[in-house]
CSV table of C-alpha atoms and ligand atoms in Angstrom, one decimal:
chain,number,residue,atom,x,y,z
A,1,UNK,CA,14.0,-15.4,-9.4
A,2,UNK,CA,11.1,-17.8,-9.5
A,3,UNK,CA,9.7,-17.3,-13.0
A,4,UNK,CA,7.8,-19.4,-15.5
A,5,UNK,CA,5.2,-20.3,-12.9
A,6,UNK,CA,1.7,-21.0,-14.1
A,7,UNK,CA,-0.3,-18.1,-12.6
A,8,UNK,CA,-4.0,-19.1,-12.0
A,9,UNK,CA,-6.6,-16.3,-11.8
A,10,UNK,CA,-9.8,-17.2,-9.9
A,11,UNK,CA,-12.9,-15.1,-9.3
A,12,UNK,CA,-13.4,-14.5,-5.5
A,13,UNK,CA,-15.6,-17.0,-3.8
A,14,UNK,CA,-15.4,-20.0,-1.5
A,15,UNK,CA,-13.5,-22.1,-3.9
A,16,UNK,CA,-10.9,-19.3,-4.4
A,17,UNK,CA,-10.5,-18.8,-0.7
A,18,UNK,CA,-9.8,-22.5,-0.2
A,19,UNK,CA,-7.4,-22.6,-3.1
A,20,UNK,CA,-5.7,-19.5,-1.7
A,21,UNK,CA,-5.3,-21.1,1.7
A,22,UNK,CA,-3.9,-24.4,0.2
A,23,UNK,CA,-1.5,-22.4,-1.9
A,24,UNK,CA,-0.3,-20.3,1.1
A,25,UNK,CA,0.1,-23.4,3.2
A,26,UNK,CA,2.2,-25.0,0.5
A,27,UNK,CA,4.6,-22.0,0.5
A,28,UNK,CA,3.1,-20.4,-2.6
A,29,UNK,CA,2.3,-16.8,-3.5
A,30,UNK,CA,-1.3,-15.5,-3.7
A,31,UNK,CA,-2.5,-12.0,-4.7
A,32,UNK,CA,-5.8,-11.0,-3.2
A,33,UNK,CA,-7.8,-7.8,-2.8
A,34,UNK,CA,-7.8,-5.7,0.3
A,35,UNK,CA,-9.8,-2.4,0.7
A,36,UNK,CA,-6.6,-0.4,0.0
A,37,UNK,CA,-4.7,-2.1,-2.8
A,38,UNK,CA,-4.2,-5.7,-4.0
A,39,UNK,CA,-1.7,-7.5,-1.7
A,40,UNK,CA,0.8,-10.3,-2.6
A,41,UNK,CA,0.5,-12.8,0.2
A,42,UNK,CA,2.8,-15.4,1.7
A,43,UNK,CA,2.7,-17.5,4.9
A,44,UNK,CA,4.2,-15.1,7.5
A,45,UNK,CA,5.9,-18.1,9.2
A,46,UNK,CA,7.6,-19.5,6.1
A,47,UNK,CA,10.9,-17.9,5.4
A,48,UNK,CA,11.3,-19.7,2.0
A,49,UNK,CA,8.0,-18.5,0.8
A,50,UNK,CA,8.9,-14.9,1.9
A,51,UNK,CA,12.2,-15.2,0.0
A,52,UNK,CA,10.2,-16.1,-3.1
A,53,UNK,CA,7.9,-13.2,-2.5
A,54,UNK,CA,10.8,-10.7,-2.3
A,55,UNK,CA,12.2,-12.2,-5.5
A,56,UNK,CA,8.9,-12.1,-7.3
A,57,UNK,CA,8.5,-8.4,-6.6
A,58,UNK,CA,12.2,-7.6,-7.1
A,59,UNK,CA,12.0,-6.0,-3.6
A,60,UNK,CA,15.0,-5.2,-1.5
A,61,UNK,CA,15.0,-7.6,1.4
A,62,UNK,CA,15.8,-4.9,4.0
A,63,UNK,CA,12.2,-3.6,3.4
A,64,UNK,CA,9.9,-5.3,5.9
A,65,UNK,CA,6.4,-6.5,5.3
A,66,UNK,CA,3.0,-6.1,6.9
A,67,UNK,CA,1.5,-9.1,8.6
A,68,UNK,CA,-2.2,-9.4,7.9
A,69,UNK,CA,-4.5,-11.2,10.3
A,70,UNK,CA,-8.3,-11.7,10.6
A,71,UNK,CA,-8.9,-10.5,14.1
A,72,UNK,CA,-7.4,-8.7,17.2
A,73,UNK,CA,-6.7,-12.0,19.0
A,74,UNK,CA,-4.5,-13.1,16.1
A,75,UNK,CA,-2.8,-9.7,16.1
A,76,UNK,CA,-2.0,-10.0,19.8
A,77,UNK,CA,-0.2,-13.3,19.2
A,78,UNK,CA,2.2,-11.4,17.0
A,79,UNK,CA,2.6,-8.0,18.6
A,80,UNK,CA,2.4,-6.4,22.0
A,81,UNK,CA,-0.2,-3.7,22.2
A,82,UNK,CA,-0.1,-1.0,24.8
A,83,UNK,CA,-3.2,1.0,25.8
A,84,UNK,CA,-2.8,3.5,22.9
A,85,UNK,CA,-2.1,0.8,20.3
A,86,UNK,CA,-5.2,-1.0,21.5
A,87,UNK,CA,-7.3,2.1,21.3
A,88,UNK,CA,-6.3,2.6,17.7
A,89,UNK,CA,-6.8,-1.0,16.8
A,90,UNK,CA,-10.3,-1.0,18.4
A,91,UNK,CA,-11.2,2.3,16.7
A,92,UNK,CA,-10.0,1.5,13.2
A,93,UNK,CA,-9.7,-2.3,12.6
A,94,UNK,CA,-10.7,-3.8,10.4
A,95,UNK,CA,-9.5,-0.9,8.2
A,96,UNK,CA,-6.7,0.9,6.3
A,97,UNK,CA,-4.4,1.3,9.3
A,98,UNK,CA,-1.2,-0.6,10.0
A,99,UNK,CA,0.3,-0.5,13.5
A,100,UNK,CA,4.0,-1.1,14.1
A,101,UNK,CA,4.3,-2.6,17.6
A,102,UNK,CA,7.0,-4.6,19.5
A,103,UNK,CA,7.0,-8.3,18.6
A,104,UNK,CA,5.7,-10.8,21.1
A,105,UNK,CA,8.0,-13.4,22.6
A,106,UNK,CA,7.8,-16.3,20.2
A,107,UNK,CA,6.3,-14.1,17.4
A,108,UNK,CA,5.6,-16.6,14.6
A,109,UNK,CA,6.5,-14.0,11.8
A,110,UNK,CA,9.8,-15.0,10.1
A,111,UNK,CA,12.7,-12.6,10.7
A,112,UNK,CA,13.1,-12.2,7.0
A,113,UNK,CA,9.6,-10.5,6.9
A,114,UNK,CA,10.5,-8.1,9.6
A,115,UNK,CA,14.0,-7.4,8.2
A,116,UNK,CA,15.5,-8.3,11.6
A,117,UNK,CA,13.6,-5.5,13.4
A,118,UNK,CA,12.2,-6.2,16.9
A,119,UNK,CA,9.0,-4.6,15.8
A,120,UNK,CA,6.3,-5.9,13.5
A,121,UNK,CA,3.8,-4.1,11.3
A,122,UNK,CA,0.2,-5.6,11.6
A,123,UNK,CA,-3.1,-4.9,10.1
A,124,UNK,CA,-6.6,-6.4,9.8
A,125,UNK,CA,-7.9,-5.6,6.3
A,126,UNK,CA,-11.5,-4.5,5.8
A,127,UNK,CA,-12.4,-6.7,2.8
A,128,UNK,CA,-14.5,-9.8,2.7
A,129,UNK,CA,-12.2,-11.7,0.3
A,130,UNK,CA,-9.1,-10.9,2.3
A,131,UNK,CA,-10.9,-12.0,5.5
A,132,UNK,CA,-12.2,-15.2,3.9
A,133,UNK,CA,-8.6,-16.1,2.8
A,134,UNK,CA,-7.1,-15.2,6.2
A,135,UNK,CA,-9.7,-17.3,8.0
A,136,UNK,CA,-9.4,-20.3,5.7
A,137,UNK,CA,-5.6,-20.2,6.0
A,138,UNK,CA,-5.6,-19.6,9.8
A,139,UNK,CA,-2.2,-18.0,10.2
A,140,UNK,CA,-0.8,-14.5,9.6
A,141,UNK,CA,-0.1,-13.6,5.9
A,142,UNK,CA,2.6,-11.1,5.0
A,143,UNK,CA,1.5,-9.0,2.0
A,144,UNK,CA,3.2,-6.1,0.3
A,145,UNK,CA,1.3,-4.4,-2.6
A,146,UNK,CA,1.1,-6.9,-5.5
A,147,UNK,CA,3.3,-5.0,-8.0
A,148,UNK,CA,6.9,-5.0,-9.1
A,149,UNK,CA,8.9,-3.1,-6.5
A,150,UNK,CA,8.8,0.6,-7.1
A,151,UNK,CA,6.0,0.4,-9.6
A,152,UNK,CA,2.4,1.8,-9.2
A,153,UNK,CA,0.4,-0.3,-6.7
A,154,UNK,CA,-2.5,-2.4,-8.1
A,155,UNK,CA,-6.1,-1.5,-7.6
A,156,UNK,CA,-7.4,-4.2,-10.1
A,157,UNK,CA,-6.6,-7.9,-10.6
A,158,UNK,CA,-5.6,-6.9,-14.1
A,159,UNK,CA,-2.9,-4.7,-12.7
A,160,UNK,CA,-1.5,-7.6,-10.7
A,161,UNK,CA,-1.6,-9.8,-13.7
A,162,UNK,CA,0.3,-7.3,-15.9
A,163,UNK,CA,3.1,-7.0,-13.3
A,164,UNK,CA,3.3,-10.6,-11.9
A,165,UNK,CA,2.1,-13.2,-14.3
A,166,UNK,CA,4.6,-16.0,-14.4
A,167,UNK,CA,6.0,-15.0,-11.0
A,168,UNK,CA,3.2,-16.0,-8.6
A,169,UNK,CA,0.9,-18.9,-8.2
A,170,UNK,CA,-2.6,-17.4,-7.8
A,171,UNK,CA,-4.5,-14.2,-8.3
A,172,UNK,CA,-7.9,-13.9,-6.6
A,173,UNK,CA,-10.0,-11.4,-8.5
A,174,UNK,CA,-12.3,-9.5,-6.2
A,175,UNK,CA,-12.9,-6.5,-8.5
A,176,UNK,CA,-11.7,-2.9,-8.0
A,177,UNK,CA,-10.6,-1.9,-4.5
A,178,UNK,CA,-12.5,0.8,-2.6
A,179,UNK,CA,-9.7,3.0,-1.0
A,180,UNK,CA,-7.0,3.0,-3.7
A,181,UNK,CA,-4.0,4.0,-1.6
A,182,UNK,CA,-2.1,1.8,0.9
A,183,UNK,CA,-2.8,1.8,4.6
A,184,UNK,CA,-1.7,4.5,6.9
A,185,UNK,CA,1.2,3.3,9.1
A,186,UNK,CA,1.5,4.4,12.7
A,187,UNK,CA,4.5,3.5,14.8
A,188,UNK,CA,3.3,2.9,18.3
A,189,UNK,CA,6.4,4.3,19.9
A,190,UNK,CA,6.9,6.6,23.0
A,191,UNK,CA,5.0,9.1,20.9
A,192,UNK,CA,2.8,7.6,18.2
A,193,UNK,CA,4.4,8.4,14.9
A,194,UNK,CA,3.0,8.7,11.3
A,195,UNK,CA,5.4,6.6,9.3
A,196,UNK,CA,3.3,6.6,6.1
A,197,UNK,CA,0.2,8.6,5.2
A,198,UNK,CA,-2.4,6.4,3.7
A,199,UNK,CA,-6.0,5.4,3.4
A,200,UNK,CA,-6.9,6.5,6.9
A,201,UNK,CA,-6.5,10.3,7.4
A,202,UNK,CA,-4.2,11.8,10.0
A,203,UNK,CA,-7.1,13.8,11.3
A,204,UNK,CA,-9.2,10.8,12.2
A,205,UNK,CA,-6.3,9.1,14.0
A,206,UNK,CA,-5.4,12.2,16.0
A,207,UNK,CA,-9.1,12.6,17.0
A,208,UNK,CA,-8.9,9.2,18.6
A,209,UNK,CA,-5.5,9.8,20.2
A,210,UNK,CA,-6.4,13.3,21.4
A,211,UNK,CA,-3.0,14.5,20.4
A,212,UNK,CA,-1.1,15.1,17.2
A,213,UNK,CA,0.9,12.3,15.6
A,214,UNK,CA,4.7,12.7,15.8
A,215,UNK,CA,6.6,13.2,12.5
A,216,UNK,CA,9.6,10.9,11.8
A,217,UNK,CA,12.9,12.6,12.7
A,218,UNK,CA,13.9,12.4,9.1
A,219,UNK,CA,11.0,13.0,6.7
A,220,UNK,CA,10.4,9.4,5.5
A,221,UNK,CA,11.8,8.9,2.1
A,222,UNK,CA,14.2,11.9,2.0
A,223,UNK,CA,17.0,9.6,3.1
A,224,UNK,CA,17.2,6.2,1.5
A,225,UNK,CA,20.0,4.9,3.8
A,226,UNK,CA,18.1,4.9,7.1
A,227,UNK,CA,14.4,4.9,6.4
A,228,UNK,CA,12.2,4.6,9.5
A,229,UNK,CA,9.4,2.9,7.6
A,230,UNK,CA,12.1,1.3,5.5
A,231,UNK,CA,9.9,1.0,2.5
A,232,UNK,CA,9.6,4.7,2.1
A,233,UNK,CA,12.3,5.0,-0.6
A,234,UNK,CA,12.3,8.4,-2.3
A,235,UNK,CA,11.4,7.1,-5.7
A,236,UNK,CA,8.4,4.8,-5.5
A,237,UNK,CA,4.9,4.4,-6.9
A,238,UNK,CA,6.4,5.4,-10.2
A,239,UNK,CA,4.7,5.2,-13.6
A,240,UNK,CA,7.0,5.0,-16.6
A,241,UNK,CA,6.2,8.6,-17.5
A,242,UNK,CA,7.9,11.6,-15.9
A,243,UNK,CA,5.6,13.3,-13.4
A,244,UNK,CA,5.3,17.1,-13.1
A,245,UNK,CA,3.5,18.4,-10.0
A,246,UNK,CA,1.4,21.5,-9.3
A,247,UNK,CA,0.9,22.1,-13.0
A,248,UNK,CA,-0.8,25.4,-13.8
A,249,UNK,CA,-0.5,24.9,-17.6
A,250,UNK,CA,0.1,22.1,-20.0
A,251,UNK,CA,3.1,21.9,-22.4
A,252,UNK,CA,2.3,20.5,-25.9
A,253,UNK,CA,2.2,16.7,-25.8
A,254,UNK,CA,2.0,16.4,-22.0
A,255,UNK,CA,-0.8,14.3,-20.5
A,256,UNK,CA,-2.9,15.9,-17.8
A,257,UNK,CA,-3.9,14.3,-14.5
A,258,UNK,CA,-6.7,16.7,-13.3
A,259,UNK,CA,-8.4,17.2,-10.0
A,260,UNK,CA,-11.7,19.2,-10.0
A,261,UNK,CA,-12.6,21.4,-13.0
A,262,UNK,CA,-9.8,21.3,-15.5
A,263,UNK,CA,-9.4,24.6,-17.3
A,264,UNK,CA,-5.7,25.0,-17.8
A,265,UNK,CA,-3.9,26.9,-20.5
A,266,UNK,CA,-2.7,24.4,-23.1
A,267,UNK,CA,-5.4,21.9,-22.4
A,268,UNK,CA,-6.3,21.6,-26.1
A,269,UNK,CA,-2.8,20.3,-26.9
A,270,UNK,CA,-2.7,17.7,-24.1
A,271,UNK,CA,-2.0,14.2,-25.4
A,272,UNK,CA,-4.5,12.7,-22.9
A,273,UNK,CA,-6.6,13.9,-20.0
A,274,UNK,CA,-7.8,11.9,-17.0
A,275,UNK,CA,-9.5,13.4,-14.0
A,276,UNK,CA,-9.0,12.0,-10.5
A,277,UNK,CA,-12.3,13.5,-9.3
A,278,UNK,CA,-14.2,16.1,-11.4
A,279,UNK,CA,-16.1,16.9,-8.3
A,280,UNK,CA,-12.8,17.5,-6.3
A,281,UNK,CA,-13.6,14.7,-3.8
A,282,UNK,CA,-10.3,13.5,-2.2
A,283,UNK,CA,-11.6,10.0,-1.4
A,284,UNK,CA,-12.7,9.5,-5.0
A,285,UNK,CA,-9.3,10.8,-6.1
A,286,UNK,CA,-7.4,8.3,-3.9
A,287,UNK,CA,-9.4,5.5,-5.4
A,288,UNK,CA,-8.6,6.6,-8.9
A,289,UNK,CA,-4.9,7.6,-8.4
A,290,UNK,CA,-3.0,4.4,-9.3
A,291,UNK,CA,-5.4,3.3,-12.0
A,292,UNK,CA,-5.2,6.7,-13.7
A,293,UNK,CA,-1.4,6.7,-13.6
A,294,UNK,CA,-1.4,3.2,-15.2
A,295,UNK,CA,-3.9,4.3,-17.8
A,296,UNK,CA,-1.8,7.3,-18.8
A,297,UNK,CA,1.3,5.1,-19.0
A,298,UNK,CA,-0.7,2.7,-21.3
A,299,UNK,CA,-1.6,5.7,-23.5
A,300,UNK,CA,2.1,6.3,-24.0
A,301,UNK,CA,2.3,9.6,-22.0
A,302,UNK,CA,6.0,10.8,-21.8
A,303,UNK,CA,5.2,13.4,-19.1
A,304,UNK,CA,2.2,13.6,-16.8
A,305,UNK,CA,1.3,17.1,-15.6
A,306,UNK,CA,-0.6,16.9,-12.3
A,307,UNK,CA,-2.9,19.6,-11.0
A,308,UNK,CA,-2.5,20.8,-7.4
A,309,UNK,CA,-4.3,18.6,-4.9
A,310,UNK,CA,-5.2,19.8,-1.4
A,311,UNK,CA,-3.3,18.3,1.5
A,312,UNK,CA,-6.0,17.5,4.0
A,313,UNK,CA,-7.7,14.1,4.5
A,314,UNK,CA,-6.6,11.5,2.0
A,315,UNK,CA,-4.9,14.4,0.1
A,316,UNK,CA,-1.9,13.8,2.4
A,317,UNK,CA,-1.4,10.3,1.1
A,318,UNK,CA,-2.2,11.3,-2.5
A,319,UNK,CA,0.4,14.0,-2.4
A,320,UNK,CA,2.9,11.7,-0.8
A,321,UNK,CA,2.6,9.1,-3.6
A,322,UNK,CA,2.7,11.8,-6.3
A,323,UNK,CA,5.9,13.3,-4.8
A,324,UNK,CA,7.5,9.9,-4.9
A,325,UNK,CA,6.3,9.3,-8.5
A,326,UNK,CA,7.9,12.6,-9.4
A,327,UNK,CA,11.3,11.9,-8.1
A,328,UNK,CA,13.7,11.9,-11.0
A,329,UNK,CA,14.9,8.4,-11.8
B,1,TXA,O1,-2.5,-1.1,2.3
B,1,TXA,C1,-1.4,-1.7,2.6
B,1,TXA,O2,-0.7,-1.5,3.6
B,1,TXA,C2,-1.0,-2.8,1.5
B,1,TXA,C3,-2.0,-3.9,1.6
B,1,TXA,C4,-1.6,-5.1,0.7
B,1,TXA,O3,-2.2,-4.3,2.9
B,1,TXA,N1,0.3,-3.3,1.8
B,1,TXA,C5,1.4,-2.5,1.7
B,1,TXA,O4,2.6,-3.1,2.0
B,1,TXA,O5,1.4,-1.3,1.3
B,1,TXA,P1,4.0,-2.6,1.5
B,1,TXA,O6,4.9,-3.8,1.7
B,1,TXA,O7,4.0,-2.0,0.1
B,1,TXA,O8,4.4,-1.5,2.5
B,1,TXA,C6,4.7,-1.9,3.9
B,1,TXA,C7,5.4,-0.7,4.5
B,1,TXA,C8,6.8,-0.5,4.1
B,1,TXA,O9,7.0,0.9,3.9
B,1,TXA,C9,7.6,-1.0,5.2
B,1,TXA,O10,8.9,-0.4,5.3
B,1,TXA,C10,6.8,-0.7,6.4
B,1,TXA,O11,5.5,-1.0,5.9
B,1,TXA,N2,7.1,-1.6,7.6
B,1,TXA,C11,6.9,-2.9,7.7
B,1,TXA,N3,7.3,-3.3,8.9
B,1,TXA,C12,7.8,-2.3,9.5
B,1,TXA,C13,8.4,-2.1,10.8
B,1,TXA,N4,8.6,-3.1,11.7
B,1,TXA,N5,8.8,-0.8,11.2
B,1,TXA,C14,8.6,0.2,10.3
B,1,TXA,N6,8.0,0.1,9.1
B,1,TXA,C15,7.6,-1.1,8.7
B,2,MG,MG1,4.2,-1.2,-2.1
């Protein structure tokens, strides 16, 4: 474990982008905002830097990383895109979509970052700060969410600092993120497969493909031994508090995570109440999800009762993260 590092926090801007690029080139670890969540970046070609990254997060090394690039030309140096993968890239990049494609011959991404797979996960983030850093650095940057492994993903620089201060070199503060849940991951296999629901809805992807996305043979996350998107461990995205789903009432002392109008029996005895979206807007709820879980933790909630959230649009990703947060640990 690389601890005791001096973690610098810089406001986003030209100087921060240059400092980030220098730090990455020197093998350091840099947290930066993307439109989904804050990522913790390392030079994708530098195995030592990637080993430090796994250690800083406490992440199992069999769990591969997403390579972030600034444009499609850079993506195609790393991965092989067939017609369908190209159609998705052109429709949704830059944006909250990660494509898993076969590696190119001479793919510069270190084997440690792909966990020895012959495929690589790639995305072009839709965020000016991420883009500035990627362009200043020039190469691919692998970046998992910038949190301790298994913990709630960070949507603010302050979340990154609270998890990773002393373990990483630099945090670039670009304010709150817009989407709030991680990218949707599609495996560009024989049949394109939804490996992780995320910030781009299934409906929008299927509209471009003209066909439904395949489901993983084993529901991702139900079996920790052979996960298809290997990061989809059953217990993940977890606050410290217990999480109780589909709450129709509130037990004395429970905290409430509401969605839409909150009129549940027991509300008066709730220890805290936060609403993902009083107007029942799923995009707003996604943006608030991880921050609200962190806030309820900070208020000392023992159990968080969560109201039912519809499954369409970004509701699929929200429910996926909440189910993982609710897995008994
Ligand atoms: O929005 C996001 O995707 C954020 C931001 C920072 O870009 N990143 C992120 O990375 O969520 P991470 O490391 O938390 O999740 C990466 C996921 C894991 O579930 C991992 O197993 C999967 O991508 N993955 C990576 N490479 C893969 C591959 N070759 N095949 C299948 N799954 C892969
Ligand atoms: Mg993560």
